[in-house]
Short mmCIF file of C-alpha atoms in Angstrom, two decimals:
data_model
loop_
_atom_site.label_atom_id
_atom_site.label_comp_id
_atom_site.label_asym_id
_atom_site.label_seq_id
_atom_site.Cartn_x
_atom_site.Cartn_y
_atom_site.Cartn_z
CA MET C 1 4.94 33.63 18.63
CA LYS C 2 3.23 31.48 21.26
CA ALA C 3 2.50 27.81 20.61
CA GLU C 4 -1.25 28.53 20.54
CA GLU C 5 -0.75 31.26 17.93
CA VAL C 6 1.39 28.91 15.82
CA GLY C 7 -1.36 26.31 15.94
CA VAL C 8 -3.92 28.89 14.82
CA LEU C 9 -1.70 29.94 11.90
CA PHE C 10 -1.31 26.36 10.70
CA ARG C 11 -5.09 25.87 10.84
CA GLN C 12 -5.61 29.08 8.87
CA LEU C 13 -3.17 27.92 6.20
CA GLU C 14 -4.77 24.47 6.13
CA TYR C 15 -8.23 25.97 5.59
CA PHE C 16 -6.94 28.34 2.91
CA VAL C 17 -5.21 25.52 0.98
CA ALA C 18 -8.37 23.41 1.22
CA VAL C 19 -10.46 26.22 -0.30
CA ALA C 20 -7.87 26.74 -3.06
CA GLN C 21 -7.94 23.02 -3.90
CA GLU C 22 -11.70 22.46 -3.63
CA ARG C 23 -12.66 25.88 -5.07
CA HIS C 24 -15.71 25.67 -2.84
CA PHE C 25 -16.10 26.80 0.78
CA ALA C 26 -18.54 24.09 1.89
CA ARG C 27 -16.48 21.24 0.44
CA ALA C 28 -13.31 22.70 1.96
CA ALA C 29 -15.00 22.92 5.37
CA GLU C 30 -16.12 19.31 5.07
CA GLN C 31 -12.57 18.24 4.17
CA CYS C 32 -11.21 20.07 7.24
CA TYR C 33 -13.96 18.77 9.57
CA VAL C 34 -15.13 22.26 10.56
CA SER C 35 -18.23 24.31 9.91
CA GLN C 36 -18.25 26.63 6.92
CA PRO C 37 -18.61 29.78 9.10
CA ALA C 38 -15.58 28.72 11.18
CA LEU C 39 -13.51 28.12 8.06
CA SER C 40 -14.54 31.43 6.48
CA ALA C 41 -13.80 33.31 9.71
CA ALA C 42 -10.33 31.77 9.97
CA ILE C 43 -9.44 32.74 6.40
CA ALA C 44 -10.82 36.27 6.92
CA LYS C 45 -8.63 36.57 10.03
CA LEU C 46 -5.61 35.42 8.01
CA GLU C 47 -6.36 38.10 5.41
CA ARG C 48 -6.56 40.80 8.13
CA GLU C 49 -3.29 39.68 9.67
CA LEU C 50 -1.54 39.73 6.28
CA ASN C 51 -3.41 42.87 5.16
CA VAL C 52 -4.25 41.33 1.78
CA THR C 53 -7.28 39.85 0.06
CA LEU C 54 -6.60 36.22 -0.79
CA ILE C 55 -9.89 35.08 -2.31
CA HIS C 56 -12.33 36.71 -4.72
CA ARG C 57 -15.72 36.35 -3.09
CA GLY C 58 -19.17 36.67 -4.57
CA ARG C 59 -22.00 34.38 -3.71
CA ASN C 60 -19.52 31.56 -4.16
CA PHE C 61 -15.77 31.07 -4.47
CA GLU C 62 -14.63 33.04 -7.54
CA GLY C 63 -10.91 32.31 -7.52
CA LEU C 64 -7.73 33.42 -5.80
CA THR C 65 -6.32 36.91 -6.00
CA PRO C 66 -2.72 37.29 -7.26
CA GLU C 67 -1.64 37.45 -3.61
CA GLY C 68 -3.64 34.29 -2.91
CA GLU C 69 -1.97 32.48 -5.81
CA ARG C 70 1.43 33.34 -4.33
CA LEU C 71 0.48 32.41 -0.79
CA VAL C 72 -1.01 29.02 -1.67
CA VAL C 73 2.39 27.88 -2.97
CA TRP C 74 4.08 28.89 0.28
CA ALA C 75 1.24 27.51 2.39
CA LYS C 76 1.53 24.06 0.81
CA ARG C 77 5.26 24.04 1.43
CA ILE C 78 4.92 25.24 5.05
CA LEU C 79 2.26 22.62 5.81
CA ALA C 80 4.27 19.86 4.13
CA GLU C 81 7.40 20.71 6.10
CA HIS C 82 5.36 20.96 9.30
CA ASP C 83 3.98 17.45 8.65
CA ALA C 84 7.47 16.21 7.82
CA PHE C 85 8.84 17.65 11.08
CA LYS C 86 6.12 15.94 13.15
CA ALA C 87 6.80 12.68 11.30
CA GLU C 88 10.52 13.09 12.02
CA VAL C 89 9.83 13.38 15.75
CA ARG C 90 7.56 10.32 15.67
CA ALA C 91 10.19 8.37 13.71
CA VAL C 92 12.81 9.11 16.39
CA ARG C 93 10.44 7.93 19.12
CA SER C 94 8.81 4.88 17.58
CA GLY C 95 10.03 4.36 14.01
CA ILE C 96 8.43 5.45 10.76
CA THR C 97 4.65 5.71 11.01
CA GLY C 98 1.86 7.52 9.18
CA SER C 99 0.96 7.35 5.50
CA LEU C 100 3.24 7.63 2.49
CA ARG C 101 1.55 8.82 -0.71
CA LEU C 102 3.13 7.12 -3.72
CA GLY C 103 2.17 7.88 -7.31
CA THR C 104 3.11 5.72 -10.29
CA ILE C 105 2.64 5.85 -14.00
CA PRO C 106 0.14 3.08 -14.87
CA THR C 107 2.72 0.78 -16.44
CA ALA C 108 4.87 0.91 -13.28
CA SER C 109 2.05 0.08 -10.89
CA THR C 110 3.28 -3.49 -10.45
CA THR C 111 6.87 -2.28 -9.97
CA ALA C 112 5.74 -0.38 -6.88
CA SER C 113 5.12 -3.64 -5.05
CA LEU C 114 8.81 -4.57 -5.38
CA LEU C 115 9.81 -1.31 -3.68
CA LEU C 116 7.09 -1.51 -1.08
CA SER C 117 7.87 -5.09 -0.11
CA ALA C 118 11.25 -4.02 1.27
CA PHE C 119 9.90 -0.75 2.68
CA CYS C 120 6.93 -2.27 4.53
CA SER C 121 9.04 -5.10 5.94
CA ALA C 122 11.49 -2.58 7.39
CA HIS C 123 8.75 -0.19 8.59
CA PRO C 124 5.71 -2.25 9.63
CA LEU C 125 3.91 0.73 11.24
CA ALA C 126 3.90 2.76 8.02
CA LYS C 127 0.95 2.79 5.63
CA VAL C 128 1.11 3.43 1.90
CA GLN C 129 -1.45 4.94 -0.46
CA ILE C 130 -0.79 4.19 -4.16
CA CYS C 131 -2.21 6.29 -6.98
CA SER C 132 -1.53 4.60 -10.31
CA ARG C 133 -3.81 6.20 -12.90
CA LEU C 134 -2.15 9.60 -13.38
CA ALA C 135 -0.20 10.95 -16.33
CA THR C 136 3.47 11.78 -15.85
CA THR C 137 2.83 15.54 -15.97
CA GLU C 138 0.21 15.27 -13.24
CA LEU C 139 2.51 13.15 -11.06
CA TYR C 140 5.20 15.83 -11.27
CA ARG C 141 2.66 18.56 -10.50
CA ARG C 142 1.44 16.74 -7.38
CA LEU C 143 5.02 16.15 -6.23
CA ARG C 144 5.85 19.83 -6.52
CA ASN C 145 2.60 20.76 -4.74
CA PHE C 146 3.33 18.33 -1.87
CA GLU C 147 0.26 16.25 -2.75
CA LEU C 148 2.48 13.17 -3.22
CA ASP C 149 5.54 12.11 -1.26
CA ALA C 150 7.18 10.14 -4.08
CA ALA C 151 6.44 8.84 -7.57
CA ILE C 152 7.67 6.35 -10.16
CA VAL C 153 7.83 8.30 -13.42
CA HIS C 154 9.25 8.75 -16.88
CA PRO C 155 12.00 11.37 -16.35
CA THR C 156 11.32 14.36 -18.60
CA SER C 157 13.29 17.59 -18.91
CA ASP C 158 10.08 19.63 -19.16
CA ASP C 159 8.52 18.40 -15.90
CA SER C 160 11.38 17.35 -13.62
CA HIS C 161 12.48 20.76 -12.29
CA ASP C 162 12.45 20.98 -8.46
CA VAL C 163 12.41 17.17 -8.33
CA ASP C 164 15.13 14.70 -7.28
CA LEU C 165 15.36 11.61 -9.49
CA VAL C 166 16.85 8.18 -8.74
CA PRO C 167 17.21 5.94 -11.84
CA LEU C 168 15.43 2.59 -11.36
CA TYR C 169 15.59 0.66 -14.64
CA GLU C 170 14.91 0.91 -18.38
CA GLU C 171 11.77 -0.49 -19.96
CA GLN C 172 12.15 -2.58 -23.12
CA TYR C 173 9.20 -3.68 -25.23
CA VAL C 174 7.92 -7.15 -25.96
CA VAL C 175 5.02 -8.66 -27.86
CA LEU C 176 2.84 -10.78 -25.59
CA ALA C 177 0.55 -13.23 -27.37
CA ARG C 178 -0.70 -16.77 -27.57
CA VAL C 179 1.70 -19.13 -29.34
CA GLU C 180 -0.63 -19.66 -32.29
CA THR C 181 -0.79 -15.88 -32.90
CA LEU C 182 3.00 -15.52 -33.26
CA PRO C 183 5.25 -16.62 -36.14
CA PRO C 184 6.54 -20.17 -35.45
CA ASP C 185 9.82 -20.32 -33.48
CA ALA C 186 10.23 -16.51 -33.44
CA SER C 187 12.89 -15.44 -30.91
CA THR C 188 12.48 -11.73 -31.73
CA LEU C 189 10.09 -9.62 -33.80
CA THR C 190 10.63 -6.40 -35.71
CA TRP C 191 8.16 -3.55 -35.44
CA GLN C 192 7.09 -4.30 -39.03
CA ASP C 193 6.33 -7.89 -37.97
CA ALA C 194 4.36 -6.66 -34.96
CA ALA C 195 2.24 -4.37 -37.13
CA GLN C 196 0.88 -7.43 -38.94
CA LEU C 197 -0.51 -8.96 -35.75
CA PRO C 198 -4.06 -8.45 -34.42
CA LEU C 199 -3.18 -5.87 -31.77
CA ALA C 200 -4.73 -4.79 -28.48
CA LEU C 201 -2.89 -1.75 -27.12
CA LEU C 202 -2.98 0.87 -24.39
CA THR C 203 -5.00 4.02 -25.12
CA ALA C 204 -3.37 6.83 -27.10
CA ASP C 205 -3.21 9.22 -24.12
CA MET C 206 -0.84 6.93 -22.20
CA ARG C 207 2.91 7.59 -22.45
CA ASP C 208 3.84 3.96 -23.18
CA ARG C 209 1.38 3.90 -26.08
CA GLN C 210 2.90 7.12 -27.43
CA ILE C 211 6.37 5.53 -27.29
CA ILE C 212 5.01 2.47 -29.14
CA ASP C 213 3.40 4.68 -31.79
CA GLU C 214 6.68 6.59 -32.23
CA ALA C 215 8.55 3.31 -32.79
CA PHE C 216 6.04 2.28 -35.47
CA ALA C 217 6.17 5.76 -37.03
CA GLY C 218 9.94 5.36 -37.38
CA HIS C 219 9.11 2.70 -39.98
CA GLY C 220 6.35 4.75 -41.58
CA ILE C 221 3.67 2.62 -39.91
CA THR C 222 0.46 3.77 -38.23
CA VAL C 223 -1.35 1.08 -36.25
CA ASN C 224 -5.09 0.99 -35.58
CA PRO C 225 -5.67 -1.63 -32.90
CA GLN C 226 -9.11 -3.20 -32.68
CA VAL C 227 -9.00 -3.00 -28.87
CA GLU C 228 -7.62 -0.15 -26.74
CA THR C 229 -7.64 -0.02 -22.95
CA ASP C 230 -6.13 1.99 -20.09
CA SER C 231 -6.08 -1.11 -17.88
CA VAL C 232 -3.10 -3.42 -17.56
CA ALA C 233 -5.34 -6.25 -16.37
CA SER C 234 -7.70 -5.76 -19.32
CA LEU C 235 -4.80 -5.90 -21.76
CA PHE C 236 -3.62 -9.21 -20.32
CA ALA C 237 -7.15 -10.56 -20.51
CA GLN C 238 -7.35 -9.78 -24.24
CA VAL C 239 -4.28 -11.93 -24.80
CA ALA C 240 -5.44 -14.75 -22.54
CA THR C 241 -9.01 -15.01 -23.83
CA ALA C 242 -8.78 -13.89 -27.48
CA ASN C 243 -6.42 -14.06 -30.43
CA PHE C 244 -4.88 -10.66 -29.74
CA ALA C 245 -1.26 -9.65 -29.28
CA CYS C 246 -0.27 -6.72 -27.09
CA ILE C 247 2.94 -4.69 -26.82
CA VAL C 248 4.04 -4.06 -23.25
CA PRO C 249 7.17 -3.17 -21.25
CA HIS C 250 9.23 -6.22 -20.34
CA THR C 251 8.91 -5.16 -16.70
CA TRP C 252 5.37 -6.56 -16.76
CA LEU C 253 6.56 -10.10 -17.40
CA TRP C 254 7.15 -11.02 -13.76
CA MET C 255 3.41 -10.52 -13.20
CA THR C 256 2.26 -11.92 -16.55
CA PRO C 257 0.77 -15.41 -16.95
CA THR C 258 3.27 -16.59 -19.56
CA GLY C 259 3.30 -20.29 -20.24
CA ARG C 260 -0.01 -22.06 -20.75
CA GLY C 261 0.23 -21.19 -24.43
CA ILE C 262 1.33 -17.54 -23.99
CA ARG C 263 4.76 -16.24 -25.04
CA ALA C 264 6.69 -12.98 -24.79
CA VAL C 265 8.96 -12.06 -27.71
CA ALA C 266 11.35 -9.08 -27.64
CA LEU C 267 10.88 -6.29 -30.19
CA VAL C 268 13.97 -5.25 -32.15
CA ASP C 269 14.97 -2.99 -35.02
CA PRO C 270 15.16 -0.96 -32.91
CA ALA C 271 15.13 -2.27 -29.35
CA VAL C 272 13.52 0.68 -27.57
CA ASN C 273 14.84 1.50 -24.07
CA VAL C 274 12.83 3.92 -21.90
CA PRO C 275 14.24 5.07 -18.52
CA ILE C 276 12.07 4.92 -15.39
CA ALA C 277 12.99 6.85 -12.23
CA PHE C 278 11.95 7.30 -8.62
CA ALA C 279 11.08 10.95 -7.92
CA THR C 280 10.75 13.07 -4.77
CA ASN C 281 10.29 16.78 -4.16
CA ALA C 282 13.68 18.51 -4.06
CA ALA C 283 12.50 21.16 -1.56
CA GLY C 284 13.49 20.46 2.03
CA PRO C 285 14.46 17.15 3.62
CA GLY C 286 11.13 15.47 2.87
CA SER C 287 9.29 13.08 5.14
CA PRO C 288 11.13 10.21 6.87
CA ALA C 289 8.95 7.73 4.98
CA ALA C 290 9.87 9.26 1.61
CA ARG C 291 13.57 9.16 2.50
CA ALA C 292 13.28 5.54 3.60
CA LEU C 293 11.55 4.57 0.36
CA THR C 294 14.22 6.44 -1.61
CA ALA C 295 16.87 4.37 0.19
CA CYS C 296 15.00 1.18 -0.78
CA ALA C 297 14.89 2.34 -4.40
CA GLN C 298 18.64 3.00 -4.40
CA ARG C 299 19.46 -0.42 -2.90
CA LEU C 300 17.32 -2.55 -5.21
CA ALA C 301 18.93 -3.63 -8.48
CA LEU C 302 15.64 -3.62 -10.37
CA HIS C 303 17.34 -3.38 -13.76
CA GLU C 304 19.06 -6.72 -13.13
CA PHE C 305 15.82 -8.33 -11.94
CA PHE C 306 13.84 -7.17 -14.99
CA ASP C 307 16.54 -7.85 -17.57
CA ALA C 308 16.74 -11.46 -16.35
CA LEU C 309 13.13 -11.87 -17.49
CA LEU C 310 14.19 -11.52 -21.12
#
């Protein structure tokens, strides 16, 4: 196949993946910076060359055919490996460049900066895009679909197939509150003690909140916090400006304004430990940037850094 024909094939696959993702021809054309007729013609040519119908067409996009559903998986992988190959060549010539797409569970969004500090110092031409408001299941889905290069996640047996995991640290839970809200001179608190406090917690759809609820349920307790939020910053603000206590992973403490009347007290009976891992797609070698960030994750002793906070 000639170089020009290879280039045409990659464009056809790019247009087809864009339509599959956008489920709309005009939006896909806009994403690919081409006219809608040009995009439609390229996909029709791909269908003729493969001798299959890939898309159900009516007046609008009506979904992929079974053959289209199969091809979109391969197309995403081919395009991702093509991008990784080009990045590899650029890395040999001038070092790691381009953008690395990193996803994190919300409670690990501040942890990402510790990884990226070392990565960006070593690779000043690289850029990083962080997505920190996705559920663990969605992070794994985007990794497998080559929509993310790496992610910081809760490792789960249900979602982690086709994914390589590097253990980073274990989260432990603490109560964060103003001194006057806590029992005097408390060095630790039980979950029963914590249930008696005026609580502000993460929303029920977030994994850390579900872990917290499970710990309370182990003592037959159901908590109904007066304030719920999906924002880390908002949770801190409730503690700083009101008489609320929150329950957070101890890994937040390095970014938390403790002191000035605010204390963190470890939760015990039981002390809950939740593993956090760095994840990449297991298919192929991956991009140079993803491999470099993986190496940073393996070198950093984050568990020692976070445990010292307690």
